[in-house]
Backbone as JSON Lines, residues from 0, in Angstrom:
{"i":0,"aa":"X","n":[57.78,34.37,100.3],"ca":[58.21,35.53,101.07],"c":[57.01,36.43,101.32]}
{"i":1,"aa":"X","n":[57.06,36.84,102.26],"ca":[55.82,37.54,102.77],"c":[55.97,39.33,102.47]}
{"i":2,"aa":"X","n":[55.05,39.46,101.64],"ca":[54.72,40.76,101.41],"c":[54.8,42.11,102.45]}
{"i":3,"aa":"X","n":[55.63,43.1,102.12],"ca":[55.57,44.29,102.62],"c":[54.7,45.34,102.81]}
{"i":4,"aa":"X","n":[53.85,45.49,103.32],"ca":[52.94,46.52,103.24],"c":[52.88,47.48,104.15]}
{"i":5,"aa":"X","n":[53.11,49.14,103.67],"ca":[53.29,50.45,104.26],"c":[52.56,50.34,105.38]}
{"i":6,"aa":"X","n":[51.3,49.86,105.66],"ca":[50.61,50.29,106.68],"c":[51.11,49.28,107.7]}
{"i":7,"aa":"X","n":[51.18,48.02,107.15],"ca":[51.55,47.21,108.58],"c":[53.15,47.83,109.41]}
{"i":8,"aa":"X","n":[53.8,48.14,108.79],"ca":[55.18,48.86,109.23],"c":[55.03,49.89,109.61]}
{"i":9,"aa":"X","n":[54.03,50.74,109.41],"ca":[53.75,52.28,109.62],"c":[53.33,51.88,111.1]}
{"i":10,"aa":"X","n":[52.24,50.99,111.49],"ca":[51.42,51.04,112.49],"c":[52.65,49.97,113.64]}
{"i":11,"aa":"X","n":[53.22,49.02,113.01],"ca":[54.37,48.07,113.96],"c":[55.21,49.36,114.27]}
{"i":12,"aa":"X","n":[56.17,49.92,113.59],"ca":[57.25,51.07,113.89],"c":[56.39,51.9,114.76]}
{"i":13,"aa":"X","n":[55.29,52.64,115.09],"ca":[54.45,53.46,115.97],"c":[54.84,52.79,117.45]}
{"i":14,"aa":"X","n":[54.04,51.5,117.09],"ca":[54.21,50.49,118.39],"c":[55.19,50.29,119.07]}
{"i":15,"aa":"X","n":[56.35,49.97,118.2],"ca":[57.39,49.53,118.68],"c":[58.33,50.75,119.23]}
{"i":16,"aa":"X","n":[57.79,52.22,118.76],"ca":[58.69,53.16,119.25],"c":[57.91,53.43,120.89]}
{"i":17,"aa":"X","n":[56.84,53.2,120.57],"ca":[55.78,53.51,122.2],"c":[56.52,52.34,122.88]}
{"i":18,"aa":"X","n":[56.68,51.06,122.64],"ca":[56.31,50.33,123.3],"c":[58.08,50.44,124.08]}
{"i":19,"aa":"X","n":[58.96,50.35,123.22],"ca":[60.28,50.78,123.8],"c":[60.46,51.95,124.83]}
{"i":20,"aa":"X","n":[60.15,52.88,124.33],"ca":[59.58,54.06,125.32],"c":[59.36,53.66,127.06]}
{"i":21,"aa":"X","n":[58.51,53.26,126.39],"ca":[57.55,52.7,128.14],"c":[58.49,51.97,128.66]}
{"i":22,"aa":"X","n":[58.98,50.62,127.99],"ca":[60.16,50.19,128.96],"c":[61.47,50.28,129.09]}
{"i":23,"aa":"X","n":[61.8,51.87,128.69],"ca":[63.06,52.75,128.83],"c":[62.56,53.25,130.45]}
{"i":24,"aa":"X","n":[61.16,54.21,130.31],"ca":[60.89,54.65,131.23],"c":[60.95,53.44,132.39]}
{"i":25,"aa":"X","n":[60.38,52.48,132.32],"ca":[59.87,51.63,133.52],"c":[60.96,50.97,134.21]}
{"i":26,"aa":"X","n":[61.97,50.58,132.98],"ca":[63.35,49.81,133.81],"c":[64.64,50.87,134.3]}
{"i":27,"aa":"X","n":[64.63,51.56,133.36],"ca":[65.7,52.92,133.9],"c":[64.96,54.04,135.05]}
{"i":28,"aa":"X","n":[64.0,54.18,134.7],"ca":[63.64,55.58,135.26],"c":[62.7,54.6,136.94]}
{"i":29,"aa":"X","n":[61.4,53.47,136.95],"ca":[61.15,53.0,137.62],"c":[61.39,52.13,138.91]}
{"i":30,"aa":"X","n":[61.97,50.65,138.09],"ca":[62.2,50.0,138.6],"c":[63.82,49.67,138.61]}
{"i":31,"aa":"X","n":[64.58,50.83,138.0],"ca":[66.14,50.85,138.4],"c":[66.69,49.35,137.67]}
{"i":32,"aa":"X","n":[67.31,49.76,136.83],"ca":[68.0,48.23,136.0],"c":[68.98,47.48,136.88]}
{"i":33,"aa":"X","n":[69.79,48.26,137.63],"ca":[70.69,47.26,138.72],"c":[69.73,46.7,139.49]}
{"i":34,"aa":"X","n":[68.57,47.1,140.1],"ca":[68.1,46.57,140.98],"c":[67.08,44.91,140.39]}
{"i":35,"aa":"X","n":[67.12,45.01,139.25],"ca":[66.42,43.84,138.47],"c":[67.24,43.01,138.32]}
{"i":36,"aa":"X","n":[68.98,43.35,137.94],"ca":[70.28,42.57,137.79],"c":[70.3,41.9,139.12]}
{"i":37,"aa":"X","n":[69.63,42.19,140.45],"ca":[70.2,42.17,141.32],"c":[69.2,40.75,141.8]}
{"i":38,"aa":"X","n":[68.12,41.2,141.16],"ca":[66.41,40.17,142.15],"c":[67.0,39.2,141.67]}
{"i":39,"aa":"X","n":[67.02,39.22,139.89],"ca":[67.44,38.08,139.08],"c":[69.17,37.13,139.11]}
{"i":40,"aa":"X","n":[69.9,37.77,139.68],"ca":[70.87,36.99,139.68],"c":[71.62,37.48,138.32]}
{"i":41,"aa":"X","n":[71.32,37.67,137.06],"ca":[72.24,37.66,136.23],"c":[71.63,38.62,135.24]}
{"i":42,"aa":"X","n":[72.7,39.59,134.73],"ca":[72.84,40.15,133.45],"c":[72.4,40.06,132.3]}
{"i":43,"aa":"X","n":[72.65,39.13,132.02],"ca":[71.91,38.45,130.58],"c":[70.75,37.91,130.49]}
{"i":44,"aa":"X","n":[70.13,37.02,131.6],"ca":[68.71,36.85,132.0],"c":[67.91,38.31,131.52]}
{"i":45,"aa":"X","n":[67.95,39.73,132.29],"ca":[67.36,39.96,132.24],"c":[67.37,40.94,130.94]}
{"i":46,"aa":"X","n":[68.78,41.28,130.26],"ca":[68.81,41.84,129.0],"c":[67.67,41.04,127.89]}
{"i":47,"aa":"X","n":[68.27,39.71,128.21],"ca":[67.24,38.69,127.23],"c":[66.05,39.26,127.85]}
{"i":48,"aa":"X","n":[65.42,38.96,128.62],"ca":[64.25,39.45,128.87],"c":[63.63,40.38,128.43]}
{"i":49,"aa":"X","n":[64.23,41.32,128.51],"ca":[63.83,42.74,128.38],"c":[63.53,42.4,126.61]}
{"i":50,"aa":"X","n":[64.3,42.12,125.99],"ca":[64.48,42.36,124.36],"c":[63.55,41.16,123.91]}
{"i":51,"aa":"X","n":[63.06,40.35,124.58],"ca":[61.9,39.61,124.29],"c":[60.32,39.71,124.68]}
{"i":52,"aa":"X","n":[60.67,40.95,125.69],"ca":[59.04,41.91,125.77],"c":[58.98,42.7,124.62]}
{"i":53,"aa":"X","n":[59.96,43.54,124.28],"ca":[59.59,44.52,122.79],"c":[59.61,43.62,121.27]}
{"i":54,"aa":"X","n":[60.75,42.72,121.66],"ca":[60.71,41.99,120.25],"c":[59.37,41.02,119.62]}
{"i":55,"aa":"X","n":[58.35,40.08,121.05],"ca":[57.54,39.47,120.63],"c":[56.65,40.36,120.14]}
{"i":56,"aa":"X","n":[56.18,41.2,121.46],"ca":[54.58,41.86,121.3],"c":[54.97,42.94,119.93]}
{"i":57,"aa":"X","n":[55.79,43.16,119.25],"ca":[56.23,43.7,117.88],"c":[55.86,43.09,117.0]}
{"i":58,"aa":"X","n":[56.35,42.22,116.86],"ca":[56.07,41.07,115.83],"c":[54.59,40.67,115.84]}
{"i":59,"aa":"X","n":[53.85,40.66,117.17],"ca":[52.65,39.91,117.22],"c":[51.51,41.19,116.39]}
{"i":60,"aa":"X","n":[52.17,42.5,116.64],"ca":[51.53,43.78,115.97],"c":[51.82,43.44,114.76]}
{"i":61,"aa":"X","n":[52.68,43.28,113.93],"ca":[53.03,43.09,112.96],"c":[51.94,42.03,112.17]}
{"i":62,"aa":"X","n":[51.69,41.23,112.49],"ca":[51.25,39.87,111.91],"c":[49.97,40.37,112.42]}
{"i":63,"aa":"X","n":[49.26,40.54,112.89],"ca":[47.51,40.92,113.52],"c":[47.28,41.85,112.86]}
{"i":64,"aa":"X","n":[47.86,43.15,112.27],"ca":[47.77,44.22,111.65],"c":[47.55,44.17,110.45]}
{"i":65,"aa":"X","n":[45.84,44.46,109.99],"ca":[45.48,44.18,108.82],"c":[45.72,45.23,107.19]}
């Protein structure tokens, strides 16, 4: 099991609150979320989507973060 350490969570949770942020702003406030439902064809496409831009590049902070 892989060890917990304050700083890597301190500095991932930072990230992950910026990084959510930005694509609150960009899909609600920018590029309009119906209108992405709309390019893409489906709902769930792009929910998945969306939650696999914050969820990878999170994780990838997580694990790089010394």
């Amino acid at each position: 099991m892989m060890k917990l350490k304050k700083r890597k969570i301190k500095y991932t949770a930072i990230f992950f609150i910026c990084w959510f942020a930005f694509w609150v702003f960009l899909v609600d406030g920018v590029l309009k979320f119906q209108t992405l439902v709309d390019y893409f064809g489906s709902y769930a496409i792009v929910e998945i989507s969306l939650l696999l831009l914050i969820i990878i590049p999170t994780i990838a902070v997580y694990k790089y973060t010394k």
